[in-house]
Amino acid sequence: MTYSLMIELSRDHLFSLYHRLYSSYGPQHWWPANSRFEIMLGAILTQNTAWTNVEKAIANLKQARCLTAVTIDKLSEGELASLIRPSGYFNIKAKRIQNFTRWYLKAGEYRRLKASQTTELRQQLLSVNGIGPETADDILLYAFERPVFVIDAYTRRLLVEIGWISGNESYEALRSGFEMHLDSDVPLYNEFHALIVRHAKEKCSETGGCRHCFVVNG
DNA sequence: ACCCAGGGTCATA
DNA sequence: TATGACCATGGG
């Protein structure tokens, strides 16, 4: 039994939400990292994991001087898993990082990949085992600075709470929903997604509506 | 002790 | 197409 999808996204709605979040929290300065490759690793490491745990894993990699594709590639799977242990799922993530790093080196790293069309680059990222839509879009937006809107569980949850979607829409439906109504604006997409994550951590009050977003009754 | 966190893959029906 | 199992640490 399927019921009709409810997507009530409009330019005005989305801009209102963005400005309301921005005026509450200000700029979030995403993605926190010292290099593009570190952003890419972080996108994999943060899969279903608290960011504080990812920071520990990245600190280990940094101390081992393994924050470049070349140095990562020299590690064995076991060594890599050991370094990223605090991020959880360390065995599967070690494989995913190796899959990604090998593809990345083979593709000529950032210098060569930056010339690719966004849709082509996205397809290539999705072809790497361990990189799904959200991870691919994190990498596209924050490392490659492409106008791709990242949809995560927080985004879906917030839009359901506000009442703009029913919640069972596909990832692609929601992504195109944002990208259709907003200009292809990398800084906007960057800040918007970061603000949604920030807002999720704040916990909007259930009673009387939230003053940071448009949740009415909770 | 329980729940969740800046997800994705694979098997199954 | 759509569930469910699985992966695993650390903070609340």
mmCIF file of C-alpha atoms (C1' of nucleotides) in Angstrom:
data_model
loop_
_atom_site.group_PDB
_atom_site.id
_atom_site.type_symbol
_atom_site.label_atom_id
_atom_site.label_comp_id
_atom_site.label_asym_id
_atom_site.label_seq_id
_atom_site.Cartn_x
_atom_site.Cartn_y
_atom_site.Cartn_z
ATOM 1 C CA MET A 1 0.000 0.000 0.000
ATOM 2 C CA THR A 2 1.599 3.186 -1.160
ATOM 3 C CA TYR A 3 0.380 6.664 -0.416
ATOM 4 C CA SER A 4 1.117 9.853 -2.303
ATOM 5 C CA LEU A 5 4.292 11.692 -1.562
ATOM 6 C CA MET A 6 3.861 15.057 0.063
ATOM 7 C CA ILE A 7 6.539 17.534 -0.867
ATOM 8 C CA GLU A 8 5.657 21.094 -0.013
ATOM 9 C CA LEU A 9 8.992 22.688 -0.686
ATOM 10 C CA SER A 10 9.117 26.116 -2.279
ATOM 11 C CA ARG A 11 11.725 28.784 -2.667
ATOM 12 C CA ASP A 12 9.982 30.964 -0.095
ATOM 13 C CA HIS A 13 9.612 28.156 2.418
ATOM 14 C CA LEU A 14 13.205 27.097 2.094
ATOM 15 C CA PHE A 15 14.598 30.607 2.260
ATOM 16 C CA SER A 16 12.497 31.382 5.312
ATOM 17 C CA LEU A 17 13.786 28.287 7.045
ATOM 18 C CA TYR A 18 17.351 29.040 6.083
ATOM 19 C CA HIS A 19 17.257 32.617 7.329
ATOM 20 C CA ARG A 20 15.529 31.608 10.521
ATOM 21 C CA LEU A 21 18.195 29.032 11.265
ATOM 22 C CA TYR A 22 20.994 31.358 10.237
ATOM 23 C CA SER A 23 19.765 34.196 12.445
ATOM 24 C CA SER A 24 19.616 31.771 15.364
ATOM 25 C CA TYR A 25 22.960 30.066 14.975
ATOM 26 C CA GLY A 26 25.083 32.107 12.586
ATOM 27 C CA PRO A 27 27.704 30.640 10.242
ATOM 28 C CA GLN A 28 28.809 27.097 11.058
ATOM 29 C CA HIS A 29 32.144 27.089 9.194
ATOM 30 C CA TRP A 30 31.788 23.667 7.597
ATOM 31 C CA TRP A 31 33.460 21.349 6.746
ATOM 32 C CA PRO A 32 36.008 21.376 9.599
ATOM 33 C CA ALA A 33 39.222 19.994 8.075
ATOM 34 C CA ASN A 34 42.666 21.056 6.944
ATOM 35 C CA SER A 35 42.534 19.613 3.441
ATOM 36 C CA ARG A 36 40.122 18.403 0.801
ATOM 37 C CA PHE A 37 41.245 14.817 1.264
ATOM 38 C CA GLU A 38 40.615 15.071 4.991
ATOM 39 C CA ILE A 39 37.056 16.166 4.187
ATOM 40 C CA MET A 40 36.614 13.098 2.011
ATOM 41 C CA LEU A 41 37.891 10.756 4.710
ATOM 42 C CA GLY A 42 35.688 12.468 7.260
ATOM 43 C CA ALA A 43 32.654 11.925 5.048
ATOM 44 C CA ILE A 44 33.242 8.173 5.182
ATOM 45 C CA LEU A 45 34.262 8.086 8.825
ATOM 46 C CA THR A 46 31.145 9.933 9.977
ATOM 47 C CA GLN A 47 28.739 7.383 8.531
ATOM 48 C CA ASN A 48 26.258 6.653 11.316
ATOM 49 C CA THR A 49 28.776 7.932 13.842
ATOM 50 C CA ALA A 50 29.054 10.912 16.178
ATOM 51 C CA TRP A 51 31.467 13.529 14.885
ATOM 52 C CA THR A 52 33.405 13.553 18.168
ATOM 53 C CA ASN A 53 34.418 9.974 17.417
ATOM 54 C CA VAL A 54 35.457 10.923 13.918
ATOM 55 C CA GLU A 55 37.726 13.626 15.327
ATOM 56 C CA LYS A 56 39.571 11.012 17.346
ATOM 57 C CA ALA A 57 40.057 8.812 14.321
ATOM 58 C CA ILE A 58 41.342 11.753 12.269
ATOM 59 C CA ALA A 59 43.692 12.737 15.083
ATOM 60 C CA ASN A 60 45.140 9.229 14.986
ATOM 61 C CA LEU A 61 45.595 9.435 11.230
ATOM 62 C CA LYS A 62 47.238 12.818 11.584
ATOM 63 C CA GLN A 63 49.641 11.587 14.221
ATOM 64 C CA ALA A 64 50.531 8.666 11.955
ATOM 65 C CA ARG A 65 50.966 11.166 9.118
ATOM 66 C CA CYS A 66 48.337 9.358 7.096
ATOM 67 C CA LEU A 67 46.063 12.122 5.921
ATOM 68 C CA THR A 68 47.003 11.910 2.258
ATOM 69 C CA ALA A 69 45.862 9.404 -0.332
ATOM 70 C CA VAL A 70 49.411 8.175 -0.918
ATOM 71 C CA THR A 71 50.184 7.547 2.745
ATOM 72 C CA ILE A 72 46.798 5.971 3.427
ATOM 73 C CA ASP A 73 47.322 3.632 0.513
ATOM 74 C CA LYS A 74 50.530 2.314 2.038
ATOM 75 C CA LEU A 75 48.764 1.095 5.167
ATOM 76 C CA SER A 76 47.456 -2.434 5.463
ATOM 77 C CA GLU A 77 43.775 -2.858 6.078
ATOM 78 C CA GLY A 78 44.522 -3.882 9.664
ATOM 79 C CA GLU A 79 46.745 -0.887 10.327
ATOM 80 C CA LEU A 80 44.134 1.464 8.934
ATOM 81 C CA ALA A 81 41.360 -0.180 10.946
ATOM 82 C CA SER A 82 43.413 0.192 14.085
ATOM 83 C CA LEU A 83 43.958 3.906 13.503
ATOM 84 C CA ILE A 84 40.301 4.670 12.834
ATOM 85 C CA ARG A 85 39.035 2.468 15.653
ATOM 86 C CA PRO A 86 37.341 5.269 17.647
ATOM 87 C CA SER A 87 35.007 6.023 14.736
ATOM 88 C CA GLY A 88 33.266 2.674 15.104
ATOM 89 C CA TYR A 89 32.588 0.178 12.304
ATOM 90 C CA PHE A 90 36.342 0.317 11.864
ATOM 91 C CA ASN A 91 36.722 -2.877 9.833
ATOM 92 C CA ILE A 92 34.144 -1.975 7.223
ATOM 93 C CA LYS A 93 35.247 1.656 7.166
ATOM 94 C CA ALA A 94 38.866 0.628 6.612
ATOM 95 C CA LYS A 95 37.729 -1.233 3.518
ATOM 96 C CA ARG A 96 35.614 1.680 2.377
ATOM 97 C CA ILE A 97 38.477 4.120 2.799
ATOM 98 C CA GLN A 98 40.788 1.813 0.882
ATOM 99 C CA ASN A 99 38.220 1.437 -1.884
ATOM 100 C CA PHE A 100 37.828 5.187 -2.068
ATOM 101 C CA THR A 101 41.537 5.993 -1.861
ATOM 102 C CA ARG A 102 42.441 3.569 -4.628
ATOM 103 C CA TRP A 103 39.774 5.021 -6.871
ATOM 104 C CA TYR A 104 40.939 8.527 -5.983
ATOM 105 C CA LEU A 105 44.571 7.842 -6.810
ATOM 106 C CA LYS A 106 43.652 6.049 -10.007
ATOM 107 C CA ALA A 107 41.467 8.971 -11.028
ATOM 108 C CA GLY A 108 44.332 11.407 -10.603
ATOM 109 C CA GLU A 109 43.290 12.983 -7.284
ATOM 110 C CA TYR A 110 41.728 16.425 -6.952
ATOM 111 C CA ARG A 111 43.744 18.143 -9.627
ATOM 112 C CA ARG A 112 42.359 15.890 -12.329
ATOM 113 C CA LEU A 113 38.926 15.228 -10.873
ATOM 114 C CA LYS A 114 38.059 18.893 -10.500
ATOM 115 C CA ALA A 115 37.651 19.072 -14.286
ATOM 116 C CA SER A 116 34.841 16.475 -14.261
ATOM 117 C CA GLN A 117 31.206 17.354 -14.670
ATOM 118 C CA THR A 118 29.302 17.124 -11.403
ATOM 119 C CA THR A 119 26.896 14.394 -12.541
ATOM 120 C CA GLU A 120 29.772 12.310 -13.891
ATOM 121 C CA LEU A 121 31.787 12.786 -10.730
ATOM 122 C CA ARG A 122 28.780 11.848 -8.615
ATOM 123 C CA GLN A 123 28.263 8.631 -10.557
ATOM 124 C CA GLN A 124 31.905 7.722 -10.126
ATOM 125 C CA LEU A 125 31.740 8.334 -6.389
ATOM 126 C CA LEU A 126 28.606 6.205 -6.100
ATOM 127 C CA SER A 127 30.348 3.376 -7.929
ATOM 128 C CA VAL A 128 32.851 3.069 -5.069
ATOM 129 C CA ASN A 129 31.706 0.390 -2.650
ATOM 130 C CA GLY A 130 30.989 2.081 0.658
ATOM 131 C CA ILE A 131 30.013 5.457 -0.754
ATOM 132 C CA GLY A 132 26.262 6.015 -0.887
ATOM 133 C CA PRO A 133 24.277 9.116 -1.833
ATOM 134 C CA GLU A 134 24.889 11.122 1.314
ATOM 135 C CA THR A 135 28.596 10.428 1.523
ATOM 136 C CA ALA A 136 28.983 11.197 -2.175
ATOM 137 C CA ASP A 137 27.146 14.475 -1.771
ATOM 138 C CA ASP A 138 29.192 15.454 1.294
ATOM 139 C CA ILE A 139 32.307 14.971 -0.825
ATOM 140 C CA LEU A 140 30.837 16.799 -3.813
ATOM 141 C CA LEU A 141 29.660 19.810 -1.815
ATOM 142 C CA TYR A 142 32.359 20.225 0.786
ATOM 143 C CA ALA A 143 35.464 18.921 -0.974
ATOM 144 C CA PHE A 144 34.695 19.625 -4.633
ATOM 145 C CA GLU A 145 32.500 22.656 -3.986
ATOM 146 C CA ARG A 146 29.739 21.494 -6.297
ATOM 147 C CA PRO A 147 26.156 22.763 -5.848
ATOM 148 C CA VAL A 148 24.727 19.497 -4.538
ATOM 149 C CA PHE A 149 22.326 19.573 -1.599
ATOM 150 C CA VAL A 150 23.088 16.977 1.063
ATOM 151 C CA ILE A 151 20.072 15.143 2.460
ATOM 152 C CA ASP A 152 20.620 13.463 5.789
ATOM 153 C CA ALA A 153 18.391 11.963 8.465
ATOM 154 C CA TYR A 154 18.201 15.331 10.224
ATOM 155 C CA THR A 155 16.962 17.079 7.088
ATOM 156 C CA ARG A 156 14.273 14.499 6.543
ATOM 157 C CA ARG A 157 13.224 14.549 10.195
ATOM 158 C CA LEU A 158 13.028 18.336 10.333
ATOM 159 C CA LEU A 159 10.947 18.612 7.171
ATOM 160 C CA VAL A 160 8.576 15.959 8.510
ATOM 161 C CA GLU A 161 8.233 17.832 11.801
ATOM 162 C CA ILE A 162 7.524 21.082 10.010
ATOM 163 C CA GLY A 163 5.023 19.274 7.823
ATOM 164 C CA TRP A 164 6.533 19.914 4.395
ATOM 165 C CA ILE A 165 7.112 16.264 3.512
ATOM 166 C CA SER A 166 5.606 12.934 4.515
ATOM 167 C CA GLY A 167 8.970 11.316 5.138
ATOM 168 C CA ASN A 168 8.939 8.377 2.744
ATOM 169 C CA GLU A 169 10.302 10.337 -0.199
ATOM 170 C CA SER A 170 13.432 8.984 -1.822
ATOM 171 C CA TYR A 171 16.808 10.600 -1.277
ATOM 172 C CA GLU A 172 16.836 11.817 -4.863
ATOM 173 C CA ALA A 173 13.347 13.276 -4.609
ATOM 174 C CA LEU A 174 14.345 15.392 -1.632
ATOM 175 C CA ARG A 175 17.668 16.415 -3.123
ATOM 176 C CA SER A 176 16.029 17.579 -6.344
ATOM 177 C CA GLY A 177 13.358 19.262 -4.248
ATOM 178 C CA PHE A 178 15.972 21.521 -2.703
ATOM 179 C CA GLU A 179 18.013 21.982 -5.851
ATOM 180 C CA MET A 180 14.947 22.802 -7.919
ATOM 181 C CA HIS A 181 13.839 25.662 -5.711
ATOM 182 C CA LEU A 182 17.202 27.080 -4.728
ATOM 183 C CA ASP A 183 19.869 28.613 -6.934
ATOM 184 C CA SER A 184 22.992 26.521 -7.508
ATOM 185 C CA ASP A 185 24.740 28.263 -4.659
ATOM 186 C CA VAL A 186 27.577 26.338 -3.020
ATOM 187 C CA PRO A 187 27.945 28.596 0.043
ATOM 188 C CA LEU A 188 24.176 28.453 0.567
ATOM 189 C CA TYR A 189 24.035 24.655 0.345
ATOM 190 C CA ASN A 190 27.049 24.406 2.610
ATOM 191 C CA GLU A 191 25.579 26.614 5.301
ATOM 192 C CA PHE A 192 22.044 25.263 5.030
ATOM 193 C CA HIS A 193 23.012 21.663 5.627
ATOM 194 C CA ALA A 194 25.386 22.622 8.427
ATOM 195 C CA LEU A 195 22.642 24.668 10.088
ATOM 196 C CA ILE A 196 20.200 21.777 9.911
ATOM 197 C CA VAL A 197 22.715 19.536 11.660
ATOM 198 C CA ARG A 198 23.456 22.238 14.204
ATOM 199 C CA HIS A 199 19.756 22.720 14.861
ATOM 200 C CA ALA A 200 19.227 18.995 15.352
ATOM 201 C CA LYS A 201 21.768 19.009 18.141
ATOM 202 C CA GLU A 202 20.041 21.900 19.878
ATOM 203 C CA LYS A 203 16.708 20.128 20.232
ATOM 204 C CA CYS A 204 13.846 22.453 19.513
ATOM 205 C CA SER A 205 11.302 22.800 22.270
ATOM 206 C CA GLU A 206 8.274 20.593 21.778
ATOM 207 C CA THR A 207 5.752 22.974 23.307
ATOM 208 C CA GLY A 208 4.530 26.149 21.686
ATOM 209 C CA GLY A 209 6.647 25.690 18.567
ATOM 210 C CA CYS A 210 10.308 26.162 17.911
ATOM 211 C CA ARG A 211 11.689 29.674 17.582
ATOM 212 C CA HIS A 212 14.609 28.491 15.452
ATOM 213 C CA CYS A 213 12.714 26.596 12.758
ATOM 214 C CA PHE A 214 9.050 26.180 11.727
ATOM 215 C CA VAL A 215 8.012 23.273 13.886
ATOM 216 C CA VAL A 216 4.611 24.227 15.257
ATOM 217 C CA ASN A 217 3.534 21.655 17.771
ATOM 218 C CA GLY A 218 6.330 19.135 17.862
ATOM 219 C "C1'" DA B 1 21.613 -0.222 31.277
ATOM 220 C "C1'" DC B 2 19.783 1.902 27.097
ATOM 221 C "C1'" DC B 3 19.905 4.959 23.050
ATOM 222 C "C1'" DC B 4 21.813 7.387 19.443
ATOM 223 C "C1'" DA B 5 25.328 9.320 16.368
ATOM 224 C "C1'" DG B 6 26.871 14.291 10.270
ATOM 225 C "C1'" DG B 7 25.024 5.607 6.506
ATOM 226 C "C1'" DG B 8 25.722 1.787 3.383
ATOM 227 C "C1'" DT B 9 25.600 -2.994 1.756
ATOM 228 C "C1'" DC B 10 23.642 -7.207 1.128
ATOM 229 C "C1'" DA B 11 20.174 -10.920 1.462
ATOM 230 C "C1'" DT B 12 15.586 -11.822 1.321
ATOM 231 C "C1'" DA B 13 10.515 -11.607 -0.128
ATOM 232 C "C1'" DT C 1 10.386 -1.873 -4.255
ATOM 233 C "C1'" DA C 2 11.015 -2.354 0.605
ATOM 234 C "C1'" DT C 3 12.166 -4.140 4.838
ATOM 235 C "C1'" DG C 4 15.816 -6.337 8.154
ATOM 236 C "C1'" DA C 5 20.470 -7.704 9.704
ATOM 237 C "C1'" DC C 6 24.824 -6.214 10.158
ATOM 238 C "C1'" DC C 7 28.655 -3.314 11.215
ATOM 239 C "C1'" DA C 8 31.012 -1.147 16.636
ATOM 240 C "C1'" DT C 9 32.855 2.936 19.330
ATOM 241 C "C1'" DG C 10 31.871 6.531 22.750
ATOM 242 C "C1'" DG C 11 28.927 10.032 25.071
ATOM 243 C "C1'" DG C 12 24.532 11.143 27.141
#
